[in-house]
Amino acid sequence: DGLVKMTPRVDAAFALHNWPYPETPSGTIGTRTGTIMAGSAAFEIVIASSASAANAVACAAGVVEALQTVSSRRVDPLQPALVTIAAVETLDETTKTKNKTVRLLGQFHATDPVIFASLFASVESVAAGAAATNGCACAVDFAPEAARTRAGESIKRAHYPPTVNDARVTDLVVRVGREMFGAEAVSDDVAPVMPGEDFGFFAQTWPSAMAWLGAHAPERGAAFPLHSGKYVLDESVLHLGVAMHAGVAARFLGENGF
């Protein structure tokens, strides 16, 4: 909110993400016009059965199986999308209704903004239908609790929209990178990836571009993926990232009459 209201106004946004993968060796830059990172949303499904705990588990299994049809039957097969159930938990019997309950925790991802938006309704309707078929009730929450503060306040998981690069800003980023590091060092057509990214909110609000700062250098131990316990940052590329930020900002200001 502060950035939206600030003066002077924000006209564009640019971000770099360290990218320790073989397609972006250390010293290279990668980006693309359009979606570069998928949207990501978490959900919690609570399934209740008045019959027995065993029936609740059977219902949950049916819901898990049915949810796999969301991406395989409800989405264009040429568009990347996935629905994942990452945890299954049996819950205590509720004291008032005597229902037995199972909780499913999952996520869905999609690169197309329209498909991403449609997955909320698809997940809910498919889960409810599969649960009802097996005689269970079902409740879907797209803002499940992620943690609690020290004061006991609930922290909800937010969903992240696809990160969609603006063509004009991306072109500027590519030109700046090639002028500084050489044409061969900058790719303008990297493949989109399925993780979500909060920079997607910036790209929804202003013309924006996200790019990869190549950091794959096995000879320096930088050969493991992001979030791996073995991850090593190739710090020799950090000055390139600083140069890109400064170069993109200076070029944008110069080309827009500032």
Coordinates of C-alpha atoms in Angstrom, one line a residue, residues 33-252:
T33 CA 8.2 -11.5 -21.8
G34 CA 4.9 -12.8 -20.3
T35 CA 4.7 -15.2 -17.4
I36 CA 8.0 -16.1 -15.9
M37 CA 6.8 -17.6 -12.6
A38 CA 3.5 -19.3 -11.8
G39 CA 0.8 -18.2 -9.4
S40 CA 0.6 -20.2 -6.2
A41 CA -2.2 -20.7 -3.7
A42 CA -2.5 -22.8 -0.6
F43 CA -5.7 -24.5 0.6
E44 CA -7.0 -26.5 3.5
I45 CA -9.8 -29.1 3.0
V46 CA -11.6 -30.5 6.1
I47 CA -13.7 -33.6 5.4
A48 CA -16.2 -34.8 8.0
S49 CA -18.1 -38.0 8.3
S50 CA -20.9 -38.8 10.7
A51 CA -20.3 -42.6 10.2
S52 CA -16.7 -43.3 11.3
A53 CA -13.1 -42.2 11.2
A54 CA -12.5 -44.9 8.6
N55 CA -15.2 -43.5 6.4
A56 CA -13.6 -40.0 6.7
V57 CA -10.3 -41.4 5.6
A58 CA -12.0 -43.1 2.7
C59 CA -13.7 -39.9 1.7
A60 CA -10.4 -38.0 1.9
A61 CA -8.7 -40.6 -0.4
G62 CA -11.5 -40.0 -2.9
V63 CA -11.0 -36.3 -2.7
V64 CA -7.3 -36.6 -3.2
E65 CA -7.8 -38.8 -6.3
A66 CA -10.5 -36.5 -7.7
L67 CA -8.4 -33.4 -7.4
Q68 CA -5.9 -34.9 -9.8
T69 CA -8.5 -34.4 -12.5
V70 CA -8.5 -30.6 -12.1
S71 CA -5.2 -30.2 -14.0
S72 CA -5.7 -33.2 -16.3
R73 CA -9.3 -32.6 -17.3
R74 CA -10.3 -29.0 -16.5
V75 CA -7.2 -27.1 -17.8
D76 CA -5.9 -26.8 -21.3
P77 CA -3.3 -29.6 -21.6
L78 CA -0.8 -27.2 -23.2
Q79 CA -0.9 -24.8 -20.2
P80 CA 1.1 -25.7 -17.1
A81 CA -0.9 -26.3 -14.0
L82 CA -0.7 -28.6 -11.0
V83 CA -2.7 -29.4 -7.9
T84 CA -0.8 -31.0 -5.0
I85 CA -2.0 -32.5 -1.7
A86 CA 1.0 -32.2 0.5
A87 CA -0.3 -33.5 3.9
V88 CA -3.1 -35.6 5.2
E89 CA -4.0 -35.3 8.9
T90 CA -6.7 -37.1 10.9
L91 CA -8.3 -34.8 13.5
D92 CA -9.9 -35.5 16.9
E93 CA -13.6 -36.3 17.0
T94 CA -15.6 -33.1 17.5
T95 CA -17.4 -33.0 20.8
K96 CA -20.8 -31.6 19.5
T97 CA -21.4 -33.4 16.2
K98 CA -19.6 -36.6 16.8
N99 CA -18.1 -36.3 13.3
K100 CA -14.8 -37.8 12.4
T101 CA -12.7 -35.4 10.3
V102 CA -9.6 -35.5 8.1
R103 CA -7.7 -32.4 7.0
L104 CA -5.9 -32.1 3.6
L105 CA -3.3 -29.4 3.0
G106 CA -2.3 -28.6 -0.5
Q107 CA -1.4 -26.0 -3.1
F108 CA -2.1 -25.3 -6.7
H109 CA 0.0 -23.5 -9.3
A110 CA -0.6 -22.2 -12.8
T111 CA 1.2 -19.9 -15.2
D112 CA -1.8 -18.4 -17.0
P113 CA -3.6 -15.8 -14.9
V114 CA -7.0 -16.8 -16.1
I115 CA -6.4 -20.5 -15.4
F116 CA -5.0 -19.6 -12.0
A117 CA -8.1 -17.7 -11.1
S118 CA -10.3 -20.5 -12.2
L119 CA -8.6 -23.1 -10.0
F120 CA -10.1 -21.7 -6.8
A121 CA -13.6 -22.7 -8.0
S122 CA -12.4 -25.9 -9.6
V123 CA -10.7 -27.2 -6.4
E124 CA -13.7 -26.3 -4.3
S125 CA -16.3 -27.9 -6.6
V126 CA -14.3 -31.1 -7.3
A127 CA -13.5 -31.6 -3.6
A128 CA -17.1 -31.0 -2.5
G129 CA -18.5 -33.4 -5.2
A130 CA -16.0 -36.2 -4.4
A131 CA -16.8 -35.9 -0.6
A132 CA -20.5 -35.9 -1.2
T133 CA -20.3 -39.0 -3.4
N134 CA -18.8 -40.8 -0.5
G135 CA -21.2 -39.5 2.1
C136 CA -19.1 -36.8 3.7
A137 CA -19.2 -33.1 4.2
C138 CA -16.4 -30.9 2.9
A139 CA -15.2 -27.3 3.7
V140 CA -12.4 -25.6 1.7
D141 CA -10.4 -22.7 3.0
F142 CA -8.1 -20.8 0.6
A143 CA -6.5 -18.8 3.5
P144 CA -5.3 -21.5 5.9
E145 CA -3.3 -20.7 9.0
A146 CA 0.4 -20.7 8.4
A147 CA 1.6 -19.8 11.8
R148 CA 0.9 -17.8 14.9
T149 CA 2.6 -14.7 16.4
R150 CA 4.0 -14.7 19.9
A151 CA 0.8 -12.9 20.9
G152 CA -1.3 -15.8 19.5
E153 CA -2.5 -14.0 16.4
S154 CA -3.2 -16.2 13.4
I155 CA -1.0 -15.6 10.3
K156 CA -2.9 -16.6 7.1
R157 CA -1.3 -17.9 3.9
A158 CA -1.7 -15.5 1.0
H159 CA -1.9 -16.6 -2.6
Y160 CA 0.6 -15.2 -5.1
P161 CA -0.5 -14.3 -8.6
P162 CA 1.5 -15.4 -11.7
T163 CA 4.5 -13.1 -12.3
V164 CA 3.8 -11.6 -15.7
N165 CA 6.6 -9.6 -17.3
D166 CA 5.7 -6.5 -19.3
A167 CA 7.0 -6.6 -22.9
R168 CA 8.4 -3.0 -22.8
V169 CA 10.2 -3.3 -19.5
T170 CA 11.5 -6.7 -20.4
D171 CA 12.9 -5.4 -23.6
L172 CA 14.7 -2.6 -21.7
V173 CA 16.2 -5.2 -19.3
V174 CA 17.5 -7.3 -22.1
R175 CA 19.0 -4.4 -23.9
V176 CA 20.8 -3.2 -20.8
G177 CA 22.1 -6.6 -19.9
R178 CA 23.4 -7.2 -23.4
E179 CA 25.2 -3.9 -23.5
M180 CA 26.9 -4.5 -20.2
F181 CA 27.7 -8.2 -20.4
G182 CA 27.4 -9.1 -24.1
A183 CA 24.7 -10.6 -26.3
E184 CA 25.6 -14.2 -25.5
A185 CA 25.3 -13.6 -21.7
V186 CA 21.6 -12.6 -21.8
S187 CA 18.7 -15.0 -22.7
D188 CA 15.3 -13.4 -23.5
D189 CA 13.4 -16.6 -23.7
V190 CA 13.9 -18.7 -20.5
A191 CA 11.2 -21.2 -19.7
P192 CA 8.6 -20.2 -17.1
V193 CA 8.8 -22.0 -13.8
M194 CA 6.1 -23.3 -11.4
P195 CA 7.1 -21.8 -8.0
G196 CA 5.2 -18.7 -6.9
E197 CA 6.8 -15.3 -6.2
D198 CA 5.5 -12.2 -4.3
F199 CA 6.9 -9.9 -7.0
G200 CA 3.8 -11.0 -8.9
F201 CA 1.9 -8.4 -6.9
F202 CA 4.2 -5.7 -8.3
A203 CA 3.7 -7.0 -11.8
Q204 CA -0.1 -6.8 -11.3
T205 CA 0.2 -3.2 -10.3
W206 CA 2.9 -1.7 -12.5
P207 CA 4.7 -2.6 -15.8
S208 CA 7.4 -4.9 -14.4
A209 CA 10.1 -7.4 -15.3
M210 CA 11.6 -10.2 -13.3
A211 CA 15.0 -11.7 -14.4
W212 CA 17.3 -14.5 -13.3
L213 CA 20.8 -13.7 -12.1
G214 CA 22.7 -16.7 -13.2
A215 CA 24.5 -18.4 -10.3
H216 CA 25.3 -21.9 -11.3
A217 CA 29.0 -22.7 -10.8
P218 CA 29.7 -26.3 -9.8
E219 CA 33.4 -25.5 -9.6
R220 CA 32.6 -23.2 -6.7
G221 CA 30.1 -25.5 -5.1
A222 CA 27.1 -23.6 -6.5
A223 CA 25.3 -26.6 -8.0
F224 CA 22.4 -27.2 -5.7
P225 CA 18.9 -25.8 -6.1
L226 CA 17.3 -23.0 -4.1
H227 CA 16.1 -24.0 -0.6
S228 CA 18.3 -27.0 -0.6
G229 CA 20.2 -27.7 2.6
K230 CA 23.3 -27.9 0.4
Y231 CA 22.7 -24.7 -1.4
V232 CA 25.7 -22.4 -1.9
L233 CA 25.5 -18.9 -3.3
D234 CA 28.1 -18.0 -5.9
E235 CA 28.9 -14.6 -4.5
S236 CA 31.1 -13.7 -7.5
V237 CA 27.9 -12.7 -9.4
L238 CA 26.5 -10.2 -6.9
H239 CA 28.2 -7.2 -8.4
L240 CA 26.5 -8.1 -11.7
G241 CA 23.2 -7.9 -10.0
V242 CA 24.0 -4.5 -8.6
A243 CA 25.1 -3.3 -12.1
M244 CA 21.8 -4.6 -13.6
H245 CA 19.7 -2.8 -11.0
A246 CA 21.6 0.5 -11.5
G247 CA 21.7 0.1 -15.3
V248 CA 18.0 -0.7 -15.7
A249 CA 17.0 2.3 -13.4
A250 CA 19.3 4.7 -15.3
R251 CA 18.1 3.6 -18.7
F252 CA 14.4 3.7 -17.7

